[in-house]
Short mmCIF file of C-alpha atoms in Angstrom, two decimals:
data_model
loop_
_atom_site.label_atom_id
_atom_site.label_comp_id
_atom_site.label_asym_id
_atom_site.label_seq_id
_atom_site.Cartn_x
_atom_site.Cartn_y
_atom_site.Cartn_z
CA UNK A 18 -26.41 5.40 5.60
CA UNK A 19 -22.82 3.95 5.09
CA UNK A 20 -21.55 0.61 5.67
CA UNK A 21 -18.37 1.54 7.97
CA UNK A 22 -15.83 0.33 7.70
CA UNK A 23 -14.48 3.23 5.22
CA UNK A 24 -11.62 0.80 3.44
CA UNK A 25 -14.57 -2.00 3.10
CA UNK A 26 -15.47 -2.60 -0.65
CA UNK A 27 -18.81 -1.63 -0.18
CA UNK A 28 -17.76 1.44 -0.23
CA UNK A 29 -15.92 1.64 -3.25
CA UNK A 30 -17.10 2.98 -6.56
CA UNK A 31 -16.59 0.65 -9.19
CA UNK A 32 -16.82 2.82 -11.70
CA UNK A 33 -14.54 6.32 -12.08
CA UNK A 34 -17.29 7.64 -14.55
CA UNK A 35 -15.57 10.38 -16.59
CA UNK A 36 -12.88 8.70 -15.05
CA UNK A 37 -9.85 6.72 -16.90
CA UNK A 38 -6.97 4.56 -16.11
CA UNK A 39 -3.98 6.14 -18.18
CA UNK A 40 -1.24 3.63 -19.20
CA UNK A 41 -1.06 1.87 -22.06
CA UNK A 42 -3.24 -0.80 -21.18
CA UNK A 43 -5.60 -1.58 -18.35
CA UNK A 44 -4.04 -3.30 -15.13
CA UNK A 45 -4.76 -5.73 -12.74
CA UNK A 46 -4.31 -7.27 -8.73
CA UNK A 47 -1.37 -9.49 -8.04
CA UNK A 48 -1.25 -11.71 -5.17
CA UNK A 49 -0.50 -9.18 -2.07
CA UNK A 50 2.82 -11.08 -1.01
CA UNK A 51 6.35 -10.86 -1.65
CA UNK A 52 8.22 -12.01 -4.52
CA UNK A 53 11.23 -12.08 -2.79
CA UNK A 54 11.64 -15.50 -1.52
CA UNK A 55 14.69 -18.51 -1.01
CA UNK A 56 14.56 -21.65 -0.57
CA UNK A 57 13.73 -23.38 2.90
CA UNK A 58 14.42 -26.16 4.70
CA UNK A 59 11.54 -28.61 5.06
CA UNK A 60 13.11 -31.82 6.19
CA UNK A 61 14.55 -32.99 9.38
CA UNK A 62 18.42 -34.39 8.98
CA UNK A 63 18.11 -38.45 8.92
CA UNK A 64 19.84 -40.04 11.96
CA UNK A 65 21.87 -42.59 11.02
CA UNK A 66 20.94 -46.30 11.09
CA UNK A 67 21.20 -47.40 14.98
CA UNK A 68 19.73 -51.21 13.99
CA UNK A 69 20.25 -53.40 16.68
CA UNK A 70 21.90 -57.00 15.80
CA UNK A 71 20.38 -59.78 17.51
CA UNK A 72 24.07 -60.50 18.23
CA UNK A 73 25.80 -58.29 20.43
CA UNK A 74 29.12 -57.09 19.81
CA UNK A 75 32.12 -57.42 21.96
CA UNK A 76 32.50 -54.82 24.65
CA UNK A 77 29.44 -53.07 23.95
CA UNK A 78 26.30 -53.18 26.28
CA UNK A 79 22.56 -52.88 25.78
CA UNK A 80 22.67 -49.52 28.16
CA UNK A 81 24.77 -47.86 25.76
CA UNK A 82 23.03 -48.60 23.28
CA UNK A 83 19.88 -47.30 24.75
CA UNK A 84 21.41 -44.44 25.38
CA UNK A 85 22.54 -43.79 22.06
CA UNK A 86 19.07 -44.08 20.63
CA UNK A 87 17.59 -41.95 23.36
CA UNK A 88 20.43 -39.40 22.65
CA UNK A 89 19.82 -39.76 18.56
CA UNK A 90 15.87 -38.94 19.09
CA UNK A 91 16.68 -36.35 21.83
CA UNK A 92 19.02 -34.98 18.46
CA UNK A 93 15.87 -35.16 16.36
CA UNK A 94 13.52 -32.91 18.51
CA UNK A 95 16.01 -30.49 18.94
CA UNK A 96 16.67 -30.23 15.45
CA UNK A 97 12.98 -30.32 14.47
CA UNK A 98 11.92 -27.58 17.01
CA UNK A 99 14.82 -25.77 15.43
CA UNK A 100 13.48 -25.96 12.08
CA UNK A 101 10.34 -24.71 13.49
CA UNK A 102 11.72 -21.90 14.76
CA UNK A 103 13.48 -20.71 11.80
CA UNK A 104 10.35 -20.99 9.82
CA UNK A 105 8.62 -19.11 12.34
CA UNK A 106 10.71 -15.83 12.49
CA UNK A 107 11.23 -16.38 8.51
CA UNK A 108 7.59 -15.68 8.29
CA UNK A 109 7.45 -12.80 10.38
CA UNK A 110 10.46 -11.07 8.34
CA UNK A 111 9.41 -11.14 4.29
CA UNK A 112 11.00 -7.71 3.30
CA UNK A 113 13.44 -5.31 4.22
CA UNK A 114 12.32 -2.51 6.35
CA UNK A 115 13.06 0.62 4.02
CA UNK A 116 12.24 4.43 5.77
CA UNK A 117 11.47 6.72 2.86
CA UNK A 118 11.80 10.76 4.10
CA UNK A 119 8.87 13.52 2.61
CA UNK A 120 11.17 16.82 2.63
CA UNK A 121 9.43 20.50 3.08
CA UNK A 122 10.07 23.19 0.72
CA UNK A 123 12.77 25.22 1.54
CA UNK A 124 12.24 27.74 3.92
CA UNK A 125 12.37 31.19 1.36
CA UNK A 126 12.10 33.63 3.88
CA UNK A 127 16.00 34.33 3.52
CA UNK A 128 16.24 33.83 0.30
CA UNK A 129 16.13 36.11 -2.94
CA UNK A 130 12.47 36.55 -4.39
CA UNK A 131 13.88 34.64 -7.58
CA UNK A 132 13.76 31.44 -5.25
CA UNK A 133 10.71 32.04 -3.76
CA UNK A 134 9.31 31.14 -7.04
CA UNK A 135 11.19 27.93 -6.94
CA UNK A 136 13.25 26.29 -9.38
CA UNK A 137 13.20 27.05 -13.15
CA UNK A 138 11.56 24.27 -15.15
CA UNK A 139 15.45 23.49 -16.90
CA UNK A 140 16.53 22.85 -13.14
CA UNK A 141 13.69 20.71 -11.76
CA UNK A 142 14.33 18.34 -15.36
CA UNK A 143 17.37 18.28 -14.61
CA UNK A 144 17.58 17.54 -10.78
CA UNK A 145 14.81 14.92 -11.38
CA UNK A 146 15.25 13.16 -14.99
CA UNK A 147 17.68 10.53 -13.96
CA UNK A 148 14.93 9.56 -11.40
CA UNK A 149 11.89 8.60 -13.53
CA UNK A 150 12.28 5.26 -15.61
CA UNK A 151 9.93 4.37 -18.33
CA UNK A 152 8.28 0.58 -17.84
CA UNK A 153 7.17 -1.99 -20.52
CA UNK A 154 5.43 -5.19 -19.44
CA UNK A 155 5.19 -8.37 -21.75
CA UNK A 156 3.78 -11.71 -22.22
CA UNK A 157 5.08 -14.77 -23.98
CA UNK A 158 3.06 -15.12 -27.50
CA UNK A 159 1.02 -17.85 -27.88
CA UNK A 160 3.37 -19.39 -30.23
CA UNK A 161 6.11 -19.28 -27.37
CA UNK A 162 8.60 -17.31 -29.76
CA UNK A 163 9.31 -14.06 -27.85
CA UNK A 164 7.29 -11.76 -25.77
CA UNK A 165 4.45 -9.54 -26.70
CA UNK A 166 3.95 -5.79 -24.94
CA UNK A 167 1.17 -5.49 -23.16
CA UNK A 168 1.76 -1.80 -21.72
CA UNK A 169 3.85 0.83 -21.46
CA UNK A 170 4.18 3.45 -18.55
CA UNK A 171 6.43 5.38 -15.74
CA UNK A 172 7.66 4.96 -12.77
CA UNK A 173 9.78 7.17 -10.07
CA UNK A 174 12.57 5.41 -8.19
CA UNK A 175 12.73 5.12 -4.52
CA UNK A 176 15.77 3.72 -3.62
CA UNK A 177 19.36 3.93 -4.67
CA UNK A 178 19.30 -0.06 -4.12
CA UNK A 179 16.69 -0.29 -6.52
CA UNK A 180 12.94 -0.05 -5.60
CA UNK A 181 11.02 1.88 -8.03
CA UNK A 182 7.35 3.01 -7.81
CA UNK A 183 4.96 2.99 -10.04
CA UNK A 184 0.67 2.23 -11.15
CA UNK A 185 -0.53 -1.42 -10.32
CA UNK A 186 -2.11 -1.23 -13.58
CA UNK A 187 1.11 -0.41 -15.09
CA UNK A 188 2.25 -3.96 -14.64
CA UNK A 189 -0.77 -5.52 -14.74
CA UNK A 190 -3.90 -6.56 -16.70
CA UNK A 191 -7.42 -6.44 -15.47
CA UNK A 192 -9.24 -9.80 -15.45
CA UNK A 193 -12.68 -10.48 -16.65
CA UNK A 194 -14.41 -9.42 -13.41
CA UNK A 195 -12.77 -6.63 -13.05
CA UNK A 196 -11.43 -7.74 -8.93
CA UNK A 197 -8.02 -8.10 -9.31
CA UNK A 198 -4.89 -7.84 -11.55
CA UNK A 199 -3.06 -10.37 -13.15
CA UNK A 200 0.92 -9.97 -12.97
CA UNK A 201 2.93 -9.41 -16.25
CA UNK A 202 5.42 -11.97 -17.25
CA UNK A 203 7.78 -9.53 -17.48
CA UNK A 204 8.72 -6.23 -16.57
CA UNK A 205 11.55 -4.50 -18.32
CA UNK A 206 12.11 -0.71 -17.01
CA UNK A 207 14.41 1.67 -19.14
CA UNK A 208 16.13 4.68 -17.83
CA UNK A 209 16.97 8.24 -18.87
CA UNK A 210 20.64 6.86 -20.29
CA UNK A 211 18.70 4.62 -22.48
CA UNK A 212 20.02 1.60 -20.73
CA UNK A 213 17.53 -1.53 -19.39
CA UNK A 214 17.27 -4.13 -17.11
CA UNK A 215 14.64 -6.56 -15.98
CA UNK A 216 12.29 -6.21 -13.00
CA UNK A 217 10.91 -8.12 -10.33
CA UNK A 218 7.62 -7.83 -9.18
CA UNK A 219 7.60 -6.92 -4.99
CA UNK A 220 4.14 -6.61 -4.65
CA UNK A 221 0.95 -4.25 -4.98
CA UNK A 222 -1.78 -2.85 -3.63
CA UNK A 223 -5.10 -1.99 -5.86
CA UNK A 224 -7.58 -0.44 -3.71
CA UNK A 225 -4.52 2.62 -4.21
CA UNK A 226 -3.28 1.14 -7.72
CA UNK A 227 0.58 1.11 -6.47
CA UNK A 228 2.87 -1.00 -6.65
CA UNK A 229 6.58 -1.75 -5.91
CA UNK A 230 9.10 -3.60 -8.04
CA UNK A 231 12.41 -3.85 -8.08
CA UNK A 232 16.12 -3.93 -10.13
CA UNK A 233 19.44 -5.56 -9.84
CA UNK A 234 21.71 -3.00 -10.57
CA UNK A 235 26.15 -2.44 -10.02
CA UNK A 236 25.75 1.10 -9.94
CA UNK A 237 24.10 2.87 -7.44
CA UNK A 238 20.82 4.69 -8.62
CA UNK A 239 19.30 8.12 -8.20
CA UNK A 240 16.63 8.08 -5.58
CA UNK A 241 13.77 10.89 -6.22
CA UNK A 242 13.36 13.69 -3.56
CA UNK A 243 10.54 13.34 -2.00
CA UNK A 244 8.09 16.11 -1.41
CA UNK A 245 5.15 16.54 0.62
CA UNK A 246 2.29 17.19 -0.55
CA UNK A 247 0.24 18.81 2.29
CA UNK A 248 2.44 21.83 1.67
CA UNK A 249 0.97 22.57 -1.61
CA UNK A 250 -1.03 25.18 -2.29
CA UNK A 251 -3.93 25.94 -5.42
CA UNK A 252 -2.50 27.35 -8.69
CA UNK A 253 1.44 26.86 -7.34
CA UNK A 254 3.52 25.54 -10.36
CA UNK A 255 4.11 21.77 -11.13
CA UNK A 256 5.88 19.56 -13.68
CA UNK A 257 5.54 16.55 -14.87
CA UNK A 258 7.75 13.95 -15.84
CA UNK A 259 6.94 10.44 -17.76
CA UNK A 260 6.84 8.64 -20.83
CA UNK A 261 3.46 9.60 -22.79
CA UNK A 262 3.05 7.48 -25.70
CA UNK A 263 5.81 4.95 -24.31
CA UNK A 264 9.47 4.60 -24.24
CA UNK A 265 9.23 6.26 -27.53
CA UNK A 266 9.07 10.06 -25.91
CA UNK A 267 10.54 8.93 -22.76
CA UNK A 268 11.53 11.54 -20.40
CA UNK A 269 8.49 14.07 -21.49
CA UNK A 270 8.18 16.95 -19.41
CA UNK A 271 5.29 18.74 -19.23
CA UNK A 272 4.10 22.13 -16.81
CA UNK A 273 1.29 23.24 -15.41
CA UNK A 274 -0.34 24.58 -11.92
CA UNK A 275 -2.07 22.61 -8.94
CA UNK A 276 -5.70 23.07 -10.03
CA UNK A 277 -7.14 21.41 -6.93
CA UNK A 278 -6.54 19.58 -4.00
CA UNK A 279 -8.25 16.40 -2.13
CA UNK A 280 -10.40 15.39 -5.25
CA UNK A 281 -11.68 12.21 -4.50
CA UNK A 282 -11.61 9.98 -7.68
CA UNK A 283 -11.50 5.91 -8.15
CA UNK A 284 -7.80 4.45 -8.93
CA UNK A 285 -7.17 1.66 -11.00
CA UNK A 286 -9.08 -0.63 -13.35
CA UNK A 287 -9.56 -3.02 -10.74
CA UNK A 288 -10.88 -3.06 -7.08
CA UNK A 289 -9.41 0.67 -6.44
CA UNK A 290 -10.67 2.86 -3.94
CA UNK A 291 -11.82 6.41 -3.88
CA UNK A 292 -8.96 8.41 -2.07
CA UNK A 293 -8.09 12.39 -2.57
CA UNK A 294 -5.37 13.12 -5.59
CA UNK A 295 -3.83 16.48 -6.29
CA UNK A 296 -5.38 17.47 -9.60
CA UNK A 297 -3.37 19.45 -12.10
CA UNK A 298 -3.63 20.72 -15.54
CA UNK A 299 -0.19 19.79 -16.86
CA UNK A 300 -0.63 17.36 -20.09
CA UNK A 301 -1.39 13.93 -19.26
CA UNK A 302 -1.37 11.19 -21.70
CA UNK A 303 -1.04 7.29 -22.35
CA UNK A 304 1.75 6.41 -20.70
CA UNK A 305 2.57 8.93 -18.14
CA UNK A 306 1.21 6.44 -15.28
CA UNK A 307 3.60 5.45 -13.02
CA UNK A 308 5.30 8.86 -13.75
CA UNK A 309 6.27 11.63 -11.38
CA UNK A 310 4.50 14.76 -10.71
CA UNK A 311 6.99 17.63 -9.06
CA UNK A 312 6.47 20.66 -7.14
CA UNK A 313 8.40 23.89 -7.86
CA UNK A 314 11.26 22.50 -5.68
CA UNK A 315 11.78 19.55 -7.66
CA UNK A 316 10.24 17.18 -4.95
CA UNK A 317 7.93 14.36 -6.15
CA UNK A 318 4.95 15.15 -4.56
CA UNK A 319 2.46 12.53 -6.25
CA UNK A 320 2.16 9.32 -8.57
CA UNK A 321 0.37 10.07 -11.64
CA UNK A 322 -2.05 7.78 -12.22
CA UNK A 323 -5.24 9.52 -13.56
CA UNK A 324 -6.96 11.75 -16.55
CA UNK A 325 -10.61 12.76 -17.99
CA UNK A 326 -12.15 11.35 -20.39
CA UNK A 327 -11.45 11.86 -24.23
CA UNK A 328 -14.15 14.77 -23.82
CA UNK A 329 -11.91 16.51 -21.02
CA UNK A 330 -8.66 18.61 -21.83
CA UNK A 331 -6.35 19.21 -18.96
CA UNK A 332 -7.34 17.29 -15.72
CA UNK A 333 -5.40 15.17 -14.82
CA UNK A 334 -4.92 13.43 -11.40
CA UNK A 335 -2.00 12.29 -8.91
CA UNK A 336 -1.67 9.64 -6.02
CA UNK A 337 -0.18 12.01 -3.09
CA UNK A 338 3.18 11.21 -2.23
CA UNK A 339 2.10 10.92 1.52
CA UNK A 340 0.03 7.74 0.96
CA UNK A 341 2.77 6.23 -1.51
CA UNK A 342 5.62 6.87 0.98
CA UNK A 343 3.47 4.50 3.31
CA UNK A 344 1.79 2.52 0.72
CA UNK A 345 5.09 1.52 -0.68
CA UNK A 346 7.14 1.32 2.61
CA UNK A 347 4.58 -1.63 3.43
CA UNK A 348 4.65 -3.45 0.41
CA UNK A 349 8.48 -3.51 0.89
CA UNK A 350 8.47 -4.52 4.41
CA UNK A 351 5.00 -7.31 4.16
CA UNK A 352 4.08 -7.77 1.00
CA UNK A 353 0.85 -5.92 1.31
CA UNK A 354 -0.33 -3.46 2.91
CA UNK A 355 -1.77 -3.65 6.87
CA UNK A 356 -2.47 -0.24 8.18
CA UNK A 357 -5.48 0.94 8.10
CA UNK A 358 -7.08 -2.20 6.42
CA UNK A 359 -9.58 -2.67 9.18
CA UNK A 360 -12.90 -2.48 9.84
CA UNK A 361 -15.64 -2.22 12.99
CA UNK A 362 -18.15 -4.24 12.26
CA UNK A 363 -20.99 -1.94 12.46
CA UNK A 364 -23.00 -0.24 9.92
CA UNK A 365 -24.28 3.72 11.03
CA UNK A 366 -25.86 7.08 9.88
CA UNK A 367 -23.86 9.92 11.15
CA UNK A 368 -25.58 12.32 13.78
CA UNK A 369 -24.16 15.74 13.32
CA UNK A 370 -23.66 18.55 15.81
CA UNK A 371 -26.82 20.34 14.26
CA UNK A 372 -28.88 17.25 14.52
CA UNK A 373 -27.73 17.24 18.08
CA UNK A 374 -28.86 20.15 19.31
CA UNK A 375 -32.16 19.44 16.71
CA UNK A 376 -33.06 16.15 18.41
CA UNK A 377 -31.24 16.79 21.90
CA UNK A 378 -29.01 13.43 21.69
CA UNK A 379 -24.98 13.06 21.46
CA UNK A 380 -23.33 13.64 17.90
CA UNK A 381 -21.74 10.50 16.43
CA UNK A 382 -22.00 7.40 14.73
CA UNK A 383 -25.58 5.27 15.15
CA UNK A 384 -25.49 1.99 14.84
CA UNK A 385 -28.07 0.66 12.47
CA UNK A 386 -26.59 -3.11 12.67
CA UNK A 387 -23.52 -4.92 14.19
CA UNK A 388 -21.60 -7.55 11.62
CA UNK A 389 -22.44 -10.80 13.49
CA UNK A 390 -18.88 -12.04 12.59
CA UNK A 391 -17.30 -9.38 14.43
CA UNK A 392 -16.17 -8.54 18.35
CA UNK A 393 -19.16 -6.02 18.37
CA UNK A 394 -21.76 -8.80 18.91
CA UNK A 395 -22.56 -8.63 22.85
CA UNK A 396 -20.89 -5.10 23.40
CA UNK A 397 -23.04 -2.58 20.77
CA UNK A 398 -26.78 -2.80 19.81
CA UNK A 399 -28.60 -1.09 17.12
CA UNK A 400 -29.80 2.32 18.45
CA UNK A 401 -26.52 2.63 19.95
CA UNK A 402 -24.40 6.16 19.54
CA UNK A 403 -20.83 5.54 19.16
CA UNK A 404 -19.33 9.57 20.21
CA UNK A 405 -15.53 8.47 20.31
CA UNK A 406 -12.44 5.80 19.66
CA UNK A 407 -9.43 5.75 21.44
CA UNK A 408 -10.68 9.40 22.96
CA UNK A 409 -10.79 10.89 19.74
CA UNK A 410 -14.63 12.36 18.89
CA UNK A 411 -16.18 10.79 15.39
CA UNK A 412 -18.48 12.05 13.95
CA UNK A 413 -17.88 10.97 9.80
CA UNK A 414 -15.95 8.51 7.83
CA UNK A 415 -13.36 11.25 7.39
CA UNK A 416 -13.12 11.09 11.21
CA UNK A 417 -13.10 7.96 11.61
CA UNK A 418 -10.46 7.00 9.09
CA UNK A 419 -8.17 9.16 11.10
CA UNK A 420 -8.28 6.76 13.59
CA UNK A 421 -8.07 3.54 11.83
CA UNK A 422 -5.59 4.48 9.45
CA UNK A 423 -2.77 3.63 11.91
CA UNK A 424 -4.16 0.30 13.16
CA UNK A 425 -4.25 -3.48 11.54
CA UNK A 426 -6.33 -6.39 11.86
CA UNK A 427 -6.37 -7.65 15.85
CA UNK A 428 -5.65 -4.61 17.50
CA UNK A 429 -7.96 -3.38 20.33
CA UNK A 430 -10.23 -0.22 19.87
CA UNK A 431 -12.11 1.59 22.82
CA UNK A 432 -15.30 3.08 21.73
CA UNK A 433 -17.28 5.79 23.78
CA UNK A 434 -20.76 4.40 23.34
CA UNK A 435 -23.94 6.63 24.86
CA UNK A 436 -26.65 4.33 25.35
CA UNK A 437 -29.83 5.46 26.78
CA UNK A 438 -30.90 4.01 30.19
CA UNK A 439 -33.68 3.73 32.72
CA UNK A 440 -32.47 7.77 33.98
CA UNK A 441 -32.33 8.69 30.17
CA UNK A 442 -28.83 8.78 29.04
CA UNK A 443 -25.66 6.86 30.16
CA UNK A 444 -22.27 6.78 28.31
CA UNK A 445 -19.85 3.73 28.66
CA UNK A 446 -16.37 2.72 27.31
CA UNK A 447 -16.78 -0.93 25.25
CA UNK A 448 -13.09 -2.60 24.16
CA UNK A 449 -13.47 -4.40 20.75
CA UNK A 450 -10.27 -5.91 18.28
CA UNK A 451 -10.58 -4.90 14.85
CA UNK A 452 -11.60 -6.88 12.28
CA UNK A 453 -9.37 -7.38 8.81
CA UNK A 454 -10.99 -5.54 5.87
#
C-alpha cells in the first residue's frame, strides 16, 4: 500500500543506504524563493498640508476648498490602489523566464563510421571545458577574520548571462534534522581560465538536490550543450568533467560507458527524493558534484551528483538532464519549483490487469482512505477504484506521475472512478483541484 501522492515525503527514503552524497561536504535546503529582489515601495506619497484657517483668506471660498480636499484624497486612493497594483504583478513576476533547449545526437546515418562513434575524448574536453566551473562555498570564522571553506564541488553553466547549475548540497550544509539545507555565506565559482567571481544564490530544490545560482560577468560566457538523455543507450561512451578533490584538479576528465539507465537512488543529504539517474562507471570522486556528465557528442546529458560507498568501485550516478532543464528553468522563473508538486489526497493499493481478470473488477488505483483536508472528501470513498485522470488509464505511481508531473497546486483533475452500485458496477467522472505537496 502507498500513500499517493508520489512527490509526498512519505514516500521518500531517507536514507540512500550504500548510497553517498559526493561533494566535499554534506548540503542542505535553502528557502525555495528568489534571491533576486529590489527594493519596493511601501508608502503612500504625503499630500500636502490642506489645514484650514479659522480665517478665511481673501478671494478664496469654502467650496474650493472642499474641493481641493476631496480632489487631494481622490489623489490618495488612486495612488494607493496604484501601489497595490504594482505589488501585485511584482509578485507574480520573481524571475526571468529562461527556455533551455535538450539537442539530439546528430543524425549519423550520412556520416562516416568514424562519427558514428562520436567525438574523440580530446574533442568533447575541448568543446565542453570552458563550460564546467569548479564551486567553493564559505562561512565567516567565528572570530569574524575571513571566511572558512565549507565545500568544494562543480557545476555546468546554463546561460551565457550567467546561470550555472549545480548540487543543492554543493552550496549547502545539512542541518541537524537532516530536512533542509542551510545556504552558504558565500559562493565563489572558478572557471577553466583560472579566473573567479562571486555567486548569488537563485534558489534550490532538495527533493532533486539542484540548484541554480548565478554570476555577474562583462564577458559573455559559454553555455553547455545540452543533451538528452532519453537517447542514450547501455554501454554507449561517456565523459566526465569536474573538479574531484576541489579546485585543486579542476577540470578532471574522466571516461567511461552508461552502465545503466533509470536507477532509482535518493539525492541529497537532505529531504531528497528517489528519482531515476543514469549510472556510469567513469571515476567519481569528492568533488565532482555539481559537475557535468557528457555523451559521445559532447552534450551534457546529466548532473553528477552521486557514488557507492567506500566499499564500491565505479558506480557512480547522474541527475538526467531532462529533469534539470525543467528543474532549473523553474527555479529561475519562481523561485521553486511548481510542477508536479501535487498531490490527490487519497491513499491506494494498485489493482493490476492480472488481479483484474483474477477478481473480475476494473484495474486501477483503490482507495484505502481520502486525506480529510483535501477536495476528495464528499466525491471518493474508501472501496472506491480510481481507473483514469484526465482520460489517461492509471494503474501505478509510475502512471500516475505522468499525469501530475505537468500540473501545480489548484488545478482541476477529472478522475474516472468505478464504484459499485445497486446493478453491480457503475463508473462516473468526479472533478477534484489538486492539493500542494
Amino acid at each position: 500500500m502507498r500513500n499517493h501522492d508520489p512527490n509526498s515525503h512519505a514516500s521518500r527514503q531517507t536514507s540512500s543506504g550504500g548510497f553517498q552524497v559526493i561533494s566535499g561536504q554534506p548540503a542542505g535546503e535553502f528557502q525555495k524563493v528568489s534571491h533576486i529582489s529590489g527594493k519596493e515601495d511601501t508608502g503612500v506619497p504625503v499630500m500636502a498640508d490642506l489645514s484650514l484657517g479659522a480665517q478665511r483668506h481673501s478671494g478664496i471660498r469654502l467650496f474650493w476648498v472642499i474641493l481641493i480636499v476631496l480632489a487631494g484624497v481622490a489623489l490618495m486612493v488612486a495612488i494607493a490602489l496604484a501601489v497595490l497594483q504594482w505589488r501585485e504583478e511584482a509578485s507574480d513576476s520573481v524571475g526571468e523566464q529562461v527556455q533551455l533547449t535538450l539537442q539530439q545526437p546528430p543524425d549519423s546515418s550520412n556520416q562516416s563510421s568514424s562519427y558514428d562513434d562520436g567525438l574523440s575524448t580530446e574533442e568533447i574536453a575541448a568543446m565542453a571545458e570552458d563550460s564546467v566551473v569548479g564551486i567553493i562555498t564559505a562561512s565567516l570564522s567565528s572570530s569574524g577574520n575571513g571566511y572558512i571553506t565549507n565545500s568544494q564541488g562543480s557545476g555546468v553553466i546554463l546561460t551565457s548571462d550567467g546561470y550555472i547549475v549545480t548540487n543543492a548540497h554543493v552550496i549547502g550544509t545539512a542541518d541537524s534534522t537532516g530536512t533542509t539545507y542551510i545556504p552558504a555565506e558565500r559562493i565563489v565559482v572558478y572557471f577553466h581560465d583560472g579566473s573567479s567571481v562571486d555567486a548569488s544564490l537563485i534558489a534550490f530544490d532538495a527533493p532533486t538536490d539542484l540548484a541554480v545560482i548565478k554570476v555577474e560577468v562583462q564577458q559573455e560566457l559559454t553555455p553547455a550543450v545540452l543533451g538528452d538523455p532519453d537517447a542514450l543507450v547501455l554501454g554507449e561512451r561517456v565523459v566526465a568533467i569536474g573538479n574531484p578533490g576541489g579546485i585543486s584538479l579542476s577540470g578532471t576528465i574522466t571516461q567511461g560507458i552508461v552502465s545503466g539507465l533509470d536507477r532509482t537512488v535518493t539525492v541529497g543529504n537532505a529531504g531528497g527524493d528517489q528519482i531515476p539517474c543514469i549510472q556510469t562507471d567513469a571515476a567519481i570522486n569528492t568533488g565532482n558534484s555539481g559537475g557535468a556528465l557528457l555523451n559521445k557528442y559532447g552534450q551534457v546529458v546529466g548532473i553528477v551528483s552521486i557514488k557507492m560507498g567506500d566499499s564500491y568501485e565505479n558506480i557512480g550516478f547522474a541527475i538526467p538532464m531532462d529533469l534539470v532543464k525543467s528543474v532549473a528553468e523553474e527555479l529561475i522563473a519562481h523561485g521553486n519549483v511548481q510542477l508536479g508538486r501535487v498531490r490527490i489526497g487519497v491513499t491506494y493499493t494498485s489493482i493490476t490487469e492480472e488481479m483484474s481478470a483474477l477478481y473480475g473488477i476494473p484495474a486501477g488505483l483503490r482507495v484505502v482512505e481520502v486525506d480529510a483536508q483535501s477536495d476528495c472528501v464528499g466525491k471518493i470513498q474508501p472501496g472506491d477504484i480510481i481507473t483514469a485522470m484526465d482520460g489517461t488509464q492509471v494503474l501505478d505511481s509510475d502512471s500516475i506521475d505522468a499525469v501530475l508531473q505537468t500540473k501545480i497546486a489548484g488545478d482541476p483533475l477529472i478522475l474516472t472512478v468505478y464504484r459499485a452500485d445497486e446493478n453491480g458496477e457503475g463508473y462516473q467522472n468526479v472533478a477534484i483541484t489538486l492539493m500542494e505537496e
